[in-house]
Each structure stands twice: as C-alpha cells, then as structure tokens.
Amino acid sequence: MPEPSSSLAAAPSPDEGPEPRQRFSEVLSDLASRPSPTIAINDVLGAFGDRAFGALMLVFAAPNILPLPPGTSAVLGAPLLFITAQVMLGRPTLWMPAFIRERSIQRDSFALLTAKLSPVLARGERFLKPRLPFLLHRAPERIVGAACLLLALILFLPIPFGNIPPAFAIAAFSLGILERDGMATIIGWLATVGSILILVAISSAILAGIRAFLDQLWVLIG
C-alpha cells in the first residue's frame, strides 16, 4: 500500500497553475530553429502532442493558402486525407503510418515557410480563445472532420487558385480545434460553403466551355 505522502507529493501546489500552452506559431518557430538539417512529420507530432490533429491539419493546409508551384497542393493534400478521415471517425489519437511519419523537408525550407506563415498566424491567434464549446463536442467535431475530408479532396483538383478557399477553410477548422474556439469553426463552415460554391461555378463554366467547343467542332465538321 503506498504511503500517504506519495500521493501528496504528486499533487500540484495550490499556488502553481498549469503552464500556458504555446501558440501554434510559437511551436512552429521552435521547430524551425532546431539544428537538425531536416524536419520530419514525426517531429511535428512530438512537438504538438495531444494537439496533433489540429496541428497537422494546419501544417498541411496553411501552405496552400500561399501561391505554390503546380502540383504542390496534391502533395500536401495526401496526408490531409489521412488525418481528416481519422477526425471524421472520431479517433481519440492520431495514428500515422511510418512512411508518412518519416517524411521530412529541409529545415531551411521549413524555416522559410514558417517565416511567411508565422506573422499571419500570430495576428490571428490574438483573437482566438476557448468559446462556443458546443461546436467542438465529439459529434460536431466528427462532422467537421467529414467537411475537411471533402475539402482535402477538392485540393486535389487541378483548378487554378482553386486550392486557396478549401485550404483557408481547413486552416480555420484547424485553429478552432487547436484553440477550442467555436468562432473559428463558424468561419471554417462559411469558407466551406464558399469553397463548394466556387467549385460549382468553376465546374459549370468548364462544362459550358466544353459544350461550346464541341458545338463549334460539330459545325466545322458538318
């Protein structure tokens, strides 16, 4: 039977409060300042701990808000499919296969990306705080996961600048999960609706262009 003093020794002092969590931008800066030549997905998982779901969603979504070379959105979108599917399924912890966890990028490239994102994130984080918790209960969060999975699928589509709206929506959802801020979740839902409307409009325009081309081709052939 343990001595009574053992449990008391483990108890925190009444004067000691829990240390405030680092903001996402602060953790990113810490990762970028590491001396290692590369930053692996496993490093990000370890840095964020129990916030890995929201953190990795944001890591892979936020760069898509910036202008990127063609095809980059598909590379970044692939891990998003894996993560958002687990949010939708309500998994309590994030599981990543070794081939994804071991993927890494050069620290210099990571530091450059962090330098571009951190000022924007830091400004946004000033407005984030825990609120509207009912929007982040288990069931609503699984619905958010389903929406993010759909948005991640949209990222794969080869639409010029079409990756920016869904990436913004996933980033907003991610910040909501990270900071337990229901207002960020509402912004994510508004951006999701906008993303779908843009996709429908672009798809309609593409289909109309194809029909017009076929009609002209038929006239020329006929």
PDB file of C-alpha atoms in Angstrom:
ATOM      1  CA  MET A   1       0.000   0.000   0.000  1.00  0.00           C
ATOM      2  CA  PRO A   2       1.563   3.331  -0.943  1.00  0.00           C
ATOM      3  CA  GLU A   3       2.499   5.792   1.728  1.00  0.00           C
ATOM      4  CA  PRO A   4       0.089   8.706   2.084  1.00  0.00           C
ATOM      5  CA  SER A   5       2.885  11.156   1.314  1.00  0.00           C
ATOM      6  CA  SER A   6       3.428   9.680  -2.172  1.00  0.00           C
ATOM      7  CA  SER A   7       0.093  10.945  -3.497  1.00  0.00           C
ATOM      8  CA  LEU A   8       0.536  14.306  -1.820  1.00  0.00           C
ATOM      9  CA  ALA A   9       3.948  14.736  -3.366  1.00  0.00           C
ATOM     10  CA  ALA A  10       2.461  14.302  -6.832  1.00  0.00           C
ATOM     11  CA  ALA A  11      -0.278  16.859  -6.242  1.00  0.00           C
ATOM     12  CA  PRO A  12       0.372  20.354  -7.613  1.00  0.00           C
ATOM     13  CA  SER A  13       0.690  23.230  -5.192  1.00  0.00           C
ATOM     14  CA  PRO A  14      -2.385  25.472  -4.953  1.00  0.00           C
ATOM     15  CA  ASP A  15      -0.169  28.379  -5.967  1.00  0.00           C
ATOM     16  CA  GLU A  16       1.027  26.581  -9.087  1.00  0.00           C
ATOM     17  CA  GLY A  17      -1.168  26.897 -12.164  1.00  0.00           C
ATOM     18  CA  PRO A  18      -0.763  24.922 -15.340  1.00  0.00           C
ATOM     19  CA  GLU A  19       1.761  26.376 -17.727  1.00  0.00           C
ATOM     20  CA  PRO A  20       0.066  28.116 -20.669  1.00  0.00           C
ATOM     21  CA  ARG A  21       0.328  26.193 -23.904  1.00  0.00           C
ATOM     22  CA  GLN A  22       2.485  27.561 -26.641  1.00  0.00           C
ATOM     23  CA  ARG A  23       0.642  29.004 -29.576  1.00  0.00           C
ATOM     24  CA  PHE A  24       0.845  27.199 -32.906  1.00  0.00           C
ATOM     25  CA  SER A  25       3.096  29.897 -34.378  1.00  0.00           C
ATOM     26  CA  GLU A  26       5.464  29.619 -31.395  1.00  0.00           C
ATOM     27  CA  VAL A  27       5.786  25.843 -31.760  1.00  0.00           C
ATOM     28  CA  LEU A  28       6.436  26.248 -35.494  1.00  0.00           C
ATOM     29  CA  SER A  29       9.193  28.762 -34.745  1.00  0.00           C
ATOM     30  CA  ASP A  30      10.752  26.390 -32.213  1.00  0.00           C
ATOM     31  CA  LEU A  31      10.732  23.593 -34.793  1.00  0.00           C
ATOM     32  CA  ALA A  32      12.265  25.857 -37.428  1.00  0.00           C
ATOM     33  CA  SER A  33      15.072  26.848 -35.044  1.00  0.00           C
ATOM     34  CA  ARG A  34      16.191  23.257 -34.386  1.00  0.00           C
ATOM     35  CA  PRO A  35      19.752  22.499 -35.514  1.00  0.00           C
ATOM     36  CA  SER A  36      18.774  19.308 -37.380  1.00  0.00           C
ATOM     37  CA  PRO A  37      19.074  19.513 -41.192  1.00  0.00           C
ATOM     38  CA  THR A  38      15.511  18.256 -41.764  1.00  0.00           C
ATOM     39  CA  ILE A  39      12.117  18.450 -40.028  1.00  0.00           C
ATOM     40  CA  ALA A  40      10.106  15.218 -40.129  1.00  0.00           C
ATOM     41  CA  ILE A  41       6.378  14.741 -39.638  1.00  0.00           C
ATOM     42  CA  ASN A  42       7.307  12.753 -36.540  1.00  0.00           C
ATOM     43  CA  ASP A  43       8.972  15.890 -35.118  1.00  0.00           C
ATOM     44  CA  VAL A  44       5.727  17.820 -35.584  1.00  0.00           C
ATOM     45  CA  LEU A  45       3.747  15.032 -33.902  1.00  0.00           C
ATOM     46  CA  GLY A  46       6.061  15.105 -30.920  1.00  0.00           C
ATOM     47  CA  ALA A  47       6.025  18.895 -30.676  1.00  0.00           C
ATOM     48  CA  PHE A  48       2.231  19.200 -30.550  1.00  0.00           C
ATOM     49  CA  GLY A  49       1.382  16.050 -28.566  1.00  0.00           C
ATOM     50  CA  ASP A  50      -2.352  15.830 -27.881  1.00  0.00           C
ATOM     51  CA  ARG A  51      -2.996  18.687 -30.319  1.00  0.00           C
ATOM     52  CA  ALA A  52      -1.616  16.679 -33.247  1.00  0.00           C
ATOM     53  CA  PHE A  53      -4.908  16.502 -35.176  1.00  0.00           C
ATOM     54  CA  GLY A  54      -5.419  20.249 -35.445  1.00  0.00           C
ATOM     55  CA  ALA A  55      -1.711  20.974 -35.742  1.00  0.00           C
ATOM     56  CA  LEU A  56      -1.023  18.652 -38.669  1.00  0.00           C
ATOM     57  CA  MET A  57      -4.213  19.725 -40.448  1.00  0.00           C
ATOM     58  CA  LEU A  58      -2.954  23.291 -40.216  1.00  0.00           C
ATOM     59  CA  VAL A  59       0.615  22.344 -41.217  1.00  0.00           C
ATOM     60  CA  PHE A  60      -0.631  20.774 -44.461  1.00  0.00           C
ATOM     61  CA  ALA A  61      -3.475  23.206 -45.181  1.00  0.00           C
ATOM     62  CA  ALA A  62      -1.917  26.614 -44.446  1.00  0.00           C
ATOM     63  CA  PRO A  63       0.805  26.475 -47.154  1.00  0.00           C
ATOM     64  CA  ASN A  64      -1.939  26.003 -49.776  1.00  0.00           C
ATOM     65  CA  ILE A  65      -3.210  29.492 -48.955  1.00  0.00           C
ATOM     66  CA  LEU A  66       0.039  30.847 -50.422  1.00  0.00           C
ATOM     67  CA  PRO A  67       0.862  30.754 -54.156  1.00  0.00           C
ATOM     68  CA  LEU A  68       2.571  27.399 -54.746  1.00  0.00           C
ATOM     69  CA  PRO A  69       4.097  25.603 -57.740  1.00  0.00           C
ATOM     70  CA  PRO A  70       1.637  23.410 -59.705  1.00  0.00           C
ATOM     71  CA  GLY A  71       1.120  20.001 -58.154  1.00  0.00           C
ATOM     72  CA  THR A  72       2.178  21.047 -54.642  1.00  0.00           C
ATOM     73  CA  SER A  73      -1.399  21.056 -53.376  1.00  0.00           C
ATOM     74  CA  ALA A  74      -1.758  17.391 -54.312  1.00  0.00           C
ATOM     75  CA  VAL A  75       1.403  16.511 -52.352  1.00  0.00           C
ATOM     76  CA  LEU A  76       0.237  18.418 -49.279  1.00  0.00           C
ATOM     77  CA  GLY A  77      -3.341  17.198 -49.674  1.00  0.00           C
ATOM     78  CA  ALA A  78      -2.481  13.494 -49.469  1.00  0.00           C
ATOM     79  CA  PRO A  79      -1.640  13.482 -45.720  1.00  0.00           C
ATOM     80  CA  LEU A  80      -4.685  15.701 -45.124  1.00  0.00           C
ATOM     81  CA  LEU A  81      -6.929  12.915 -46.413  1.00  0.00           C
ATOM     82  CA  PHE A  82      -5.408  10.542 -43.880  1.00  0.00           C
ATOM     83  CA  ILE A  83      -5.737  12.960 -40.951  1.00  0.00           C
ATOM     84  CA  THR A  84      -9.224  14.295 -41.674  1.00  0.00           C
ATOM     85  CA  ALA A  85     -10.596  10.782 -42.155  1.00  0.00           C
ATOM     86  CA  GLN A  86      -9.499   9.970 -38.596  1.00  0.00           C
ATOM     87  CA  VAL A  87     -11.140  13.135 -37.257  1.00  0.00           C
ATOM     88  CA  MET A  88     -14.352  12.096 -39.015  1.00  0.00           C
ATOM     89  CA  LEU A  89     -14.132   8.618 -37.462  1.00  0.00           C
ATOM     90  CA  GLY A  90     -13.647  10.129 -34.021  1.00  0.00           C
ATOM     91  CA  ARG A  91     -10.316   8.526 -33.235  1.00  0.00           C
ATOM     92  CA  PRO A  92      -9.011   9.790 -29.860  1.00  0.00           C
ATOM     93  CA  THR A  93      -5.377   9.711 -31.000  1.00  0.00           C
ATOM     94  CA  LEU A  94      -3.773  10.280 -34.361  1.00  0.00           C
ATOM     95  CA  TRP A  95      -2.173   7.255 -35.997  1.00  0.00           C
ATOM     96  CA  MET A  96       0.226   7.787 -38.854  1.00  0.00           C
ATOM     97  CA  PRO A  97       1.996   5.028 -40.783  1.00  0.00           C
ATOM     98  CA  ALA A  98       5.775   5.054 -40.708  1.00  0.00           C
ATOM     99  CA  PHE A  99       6.141   6.099 -44.348  1.00  0.00           C
ATOM    100  CA  ILE A 100       4.237   9.326 -43.585  1.00  0.00           C
ATOM    101  CA  ARG A 101       5.816   9.966 -40.163  1.00  0.00           C
ATOM    102  CA  GLU A 102       9.288   9.677 -41.641  1.00  0.00           C
ATOM    103  CA  ARG A 103       8.626  12.129 -44.472  1.00  0.00           C
ATOM    104  CA  SER A 104      10.664  15.270 -43.974  1.00  0.00           C
ATOM    105  CA  ILE A 105      11.577  18.572 -45.579  1.00  0.00           C
ATOM    106  CA  GLN A 106      14.767  20.584 -45.413  1.00  0.00           C
ATOM    107  CA  ARG A 107      14.929  22.747 -42.301  1.00  0.00           C
ATOM    108  CA  ASP A 108      15.756  25.816 -44.428  1.00  0.00           C
ATOM    109  CA  SER A 109      12.586  25.296 -46.476  1.00  0.00           C
ATOM    110  CA  PHE A 110      10.583  24.755 -43.297  1.00  0.00           C
ATOM    111  CA  ALA A 111      12.080  27.909 -41.766  1.00  0.00           C
ATOM    112  CA  LEU A 112      11.199  29.921 -44.899  1.00  0.00           C
ATOM    113  CA  LEU A 113       7.612  28.663 -44.814  1.00  0.00           C
ATOM    114  CA  THR A 114       7.411  29.414 -41.078  1.00  0.00           C
ATOM    115  CA  ALA A 115       8.708  32.938 -41.646  1.00  0.00           C
ATOM    116  CA  LYS A 116       5.904  33.554 -44.159  1.00  0.00           C
ATOM    117  CA  LEU A 117       3.120  31.998 -42.087  1.00  0.00           C
ATOM    118  CA  SER A 118       4.044  32.995 -38.526  1.00  0.00           C
ATOM    119  CA  PRO A 119       3.194  36.736 -38.758  1.00  0.00           C
ATOM    120  CA  VAL A 120      -0.243  35.928 -40.217  1.00  0.00           C
ATOM    121  CA  LEU A 121      -0.877  33.185 -37.655  1.00  0.00           C
ATOM    122  CA  ALA A 122       0.320  35.354 -34.773  1.00  0.00           C
ATOM    123  CA  ARG A 123      -2.132  38.121 -35.723  1.00  0.00           C
ATOM    124  CA  GLY A 124      -4.984  35.623 -35.986  1.00  0.00           C
ATOM    125  CA  GLU A 125      -4.087  33.904 -32.711  1.00  0.00           C
ATOM    126  CA  ARG A 126      -4.647  37.137 -30.799  1.00  0.00           C
ATOM    127  CA  PHE A 127      -8.371  36.783 -31.493  1.00  0.00           C
ATOM    128  CA  LEU A 128      -8.590  33.074 -30.672  1.00  0.00           C
ATOM    129  CA  LYS A 129      -9.843  31.867 -27.310  1.00  0.00           C
ATOM    130  CA  PRO A 130     -11.961  28.993 -25.955  1.00  0.00           C
ATOM    131  CA  ARG A 131     -15.630  29.797 -26.671  1.00  0.00           C
ATOM    132  CA  LEU A 132     -18.803  28.235 -28.062  1.00  0.00           C
ATOM    133  CA  PRO A 133     -17.662  24.801 -26.821  1.00  0.00           C
ATOM    134  CA  PHE A 134     -20.829  23.049 -28.066  1.00  0.00           C
ATOM    135  CA  LEU A 135     -19.472  23.429 -31.615  1.00  0.00           C
ATOM    136  CA  LEU A 136     -16.462  21.298 -30.679  1.00  0.00           C
ATOM    137  CA  HIS A 137     -18.095  18.420 -28.845  1.00  0.00           C
ATOM    138  CA  ARG A 138     -17.425  14.919 -30.139  1.00  0.00           C
ATOM    139  CA  ALA A 139     -20.293  14.716 -32.667  1.00  0.00           C
ATOM    140  CA  PRO A 140     -19.849  18.235 -34.170  1.00  0.00           C
ATOM    141  CA  GLU A 141     -16.099  17.656 -34.405  1.00  0.00           C
ATOM    142  CA  ARG A 142     -16.669  14.464 -36.408  1.00  0.00           C
ATOM    143  CA  ILE A 143     -18.869  16.463 -38.807  1.00  0.00           C
ATOM    144  CA  VAL A 144     -16.012  18.978 -39.086  1.00  0.00           C
ATOM    145  CA  GLY A 145     -13.744  16.052 -39.958  1.00  0.00           C
ATOM    146  CA  ALA A 146     -16.121  14.991 -42.744  1.00  0.00           C
ATOM    147  CA  ALA A 147     -16.171  18.547 -44.128  1.00  0.00           C
ATOM    148  CA  CYS A 148     -12.365  18.728 -44.006  1.00  0.00           C
ATOM    149  CA  LEU A 149     -12.117  15.376 -45.800  1.00  0.00           C
ATOM    150  CA  LEU A 150     -14.297  16.773 -48.604  1.00  0.00           C
ATOM    151  CA  LEU A 151     -12.185  19.941 -48.707  1.00  0.00           C
ATOM    152  CA  ALA A 152      -8.985  17.880 -48.860  1.00  0.00           C
ATOM    153  CA  LEU A 153     -10.415  16.049 -51.871  1.00  0.00           C
ATOM    154  CA  ILE A 154     -11.102  19.410 -53.538  1.00  0.00           C
ATOM    155  CA  LEU A 155      -7.435  20.332 -53.028  1.00  0.00           C
ATOM    156  CA  PHE A 156      -6.503  17.523 -55.410  1.00  0.00           C
ATOM    157  CA  LEU A 157      -8.469  19.070 -58.279  1.00  0.00           C
ATOM    158  CA  PRO A 158      -6.269  20.883 -60.840  1.00  0.00           C
ATOM    159  CA  ILE A 159      -8.143  24.183 -60.566  1.00  0.00           C
ATOM    160  CA  PRO A 160      -6.019  27.366 -60.863  1.00  0.00           C
ATOM    161  CA  PHE A 161      -6.066  29.077 -57.442  1.00  0.00           C
ATOM    162  CA  GLY A 162      -8.901  26.711 -56.523  1.00  0.00           C
ATOM    163  CA  ASN A 163      -6.869  25.331 -53.630  1.00  0.00           C
ATOM    164  CA  ILE A 164      -6.924  28.589 -51.667  1.00  0.00           C
ATOM    165  CA  PRO A 165     -10.601  28.622 -50.442  1.00  0.00           C
ATOM    166  CA  PRO A 166     -10.638  24.986 -49.201  1.00  0.00           C
ATOM    167  CA  ALA A 167      -7.193  25.421 -47.639  1.00  0.00           C
ATOM    168  CA  PHE A 168      -8.430  28.510 -45.785  1.00  0.00           C
ATOM    169  CA  ALA A 169     -11.484  26.583 -44.551  1.00  0.00           C
ATOM    170  CA  ILE A 170      -9.371  23.678 -43.273  1.00  0.00           C
ATOM    171  CA  ALA A 171      -6.988  26.152 -41.605  1.00  0.00           C
ATOM    172  CA  ALA A 172      -9.917  27.835 -39.821  1.00  0.00           C
ATOM    173  CA  PHE A 173     -11.258  24.470 -38.647  1.00  0.00           C
ATOM    174  CA  SER A 174      -7.754  23.504 -37.501  1.00  0.00           C
ATOM    175  CA  LEU A 175      -7.359  26.655 -35.428  1.00  0.00           C
ATOM    176  CA  GLY A 176     -10.781  26.022 -33.919  1.00  0.00           C
ATOM    177  CA  ILE A 177      -9.710  22.521 -32.872  1.00  0.00           C
ATOM    178  CA  LEU A 178      -6.322  23.713 -31.597  1.00  0.00           C
ATOM    179  CA  GLU A 179      -7.665  26.614 -29.548  1.00  0.00           C
ATOM    180  CA  ARG A 180     -11.133  25.141 -28.844  1.00  0.00           C
ATOM    181  CA  ASP A 181     -12.613  28.233 -30.468  1.00  0.00           C
ATOM    182  CA  GLY A 182     -16.106  27.704 -31.891  1.00  0.00           C
ATOM    183  CA  MET A 183     -15.967  31.062 -33.670  1.00  0.00           C
ATOM    184  CA  ALA A 184     -13.083  29.827 -35.807  1.00  0.00           C
ATOM    185  CA  THR A 185     -15.211  26.769 -36.582  1.00  0.00           C
ATOM    186  CA  ILE A 186     -18.045  29.015 -37.788  1.00  0.00           C
ATOM    187  CA  ILE A 187     -15.584  30.812 -40.085  1.00  0.00           C
ATOM    188  CA  GLY A 188     -14.499  27.392 -41.332  1.00  0.00           C
ATOM    189  CA  TRP A 189     -18.099  26.463 -42.188  1.00  0.00           C
ATOM    190  CA  LEU A 190     -18.642  29.753 -44.051  1.00  0.00           C
ATOM    191  CA  ALA A 191     -15.436  29.169 -46.013  1.00  0.00           C
ATOM    192  CA  THR A 192     -16.562  25.599 -46.764  1.00  0.00           C
ATOM    193  CA  VAL A 193     -19.813  26.842 -48.270  1.00  0.00           C
ATOM    194  CA  GLY A 194     -17.853  29.402 -50.291  1.00  0.00           C
ATOM    195  CA  SER A 195     -15.427  26.719 -51.499  1.00  0.00           C
ATOM    196  CA  ILE A 196     -18.261  24.495 -52.711  1.00  0.00           C
ATOM    197  CA  LEU A 197     -19.999  27.399 -54.462  1.00  0.00           C
ATOM    198  CA  ILE A 198     -16.748  28.357 -56.202  1.00  0.00           C
ATOM    199  CA  LEU A 199     -16.213  24.739 -57.253  1.00  0.00           C
ATOM    200  CA  VAL A 200     -19.746  24.538 -58.664  1.00  0.00           C
ATOM    201  CA  ALA A 201     -19.311  27.826 -60.536  1.00  0.00           C
ATOM    202  CA  ILE A 202     -15.956  26.791 -61.992  1.00  0.00           C
ATOM    203  CA  SER A 203     -17.260  23.346 -62.924  1.00  0.00           C
ATOM    204  CA  SER A 204     -20.275  24.907 -64.655  1.00  0.00           C
ATOM    205  CA  ALA A 205     -18.006  27.274 -66.581  1.00  0.00           C
ATOM    206  CA  ILE A 206     -15.724  24.422 -67.648  1.00  0.00           C
ATOM    207  CA  LEU A 207     -18.680  22.294 -68.787  1.00  0.00           C
ATOM    208  CA  ALA A 208     -20.156  25.251 -70.684  1.00  0.00           C
ATOM    209  CA  GLY A 209     -16.788  25.804 -72.395  1.00  0.00           C
ATOM    210  CA  ILE A 210     -16.552  22.135 -73.383  1.00  0.00           C
ATOM    211  CA  ARG A 211     -20.098  22.188 -74.804  1.00  0.00           C
ATOM    212  CA  ALA A 212     -19.353  25.364 -76.786  1.00  0.00           C
ATOM    213  CA  PHE A 213     -16.168  23.828 -78.178  1.00  0.00           C
ATOM    214  CA  LEU A 214     -17.963  20.634 -79.194  1.00  0.00           C
ATOM    215  CA  ASP A 215     -20.763  22.626 -80.825  1.00  0.00           C
ATOM    216  CA  GLN A 216     -18.230  24.638 -82.869  1.00  0.00           C
ATOM    217  CA  LEU A 217     -16.363  21.468 -83.760  1.00  0.00           C
ATOM    218  CA  TRP A 218     -19.607  19.848 -84.925  1.00  0.00           C
ATOM    219  CA  VAL A 219     -20.404  22.873 -87.106  1.00  0.00           C
ATOM    220  CA  LEU A 220     -16.923  22.760 -88.676  1.00  0.00           C
ATOM    221  CA  ILE A 221     -17.162  19.027 -89.320  1.00  0.00           C
ATOM    222  CA  GLY A 222     -20.718  19.264 -90.624  1.00  0.00           C
TER     223      GLY A 222
END
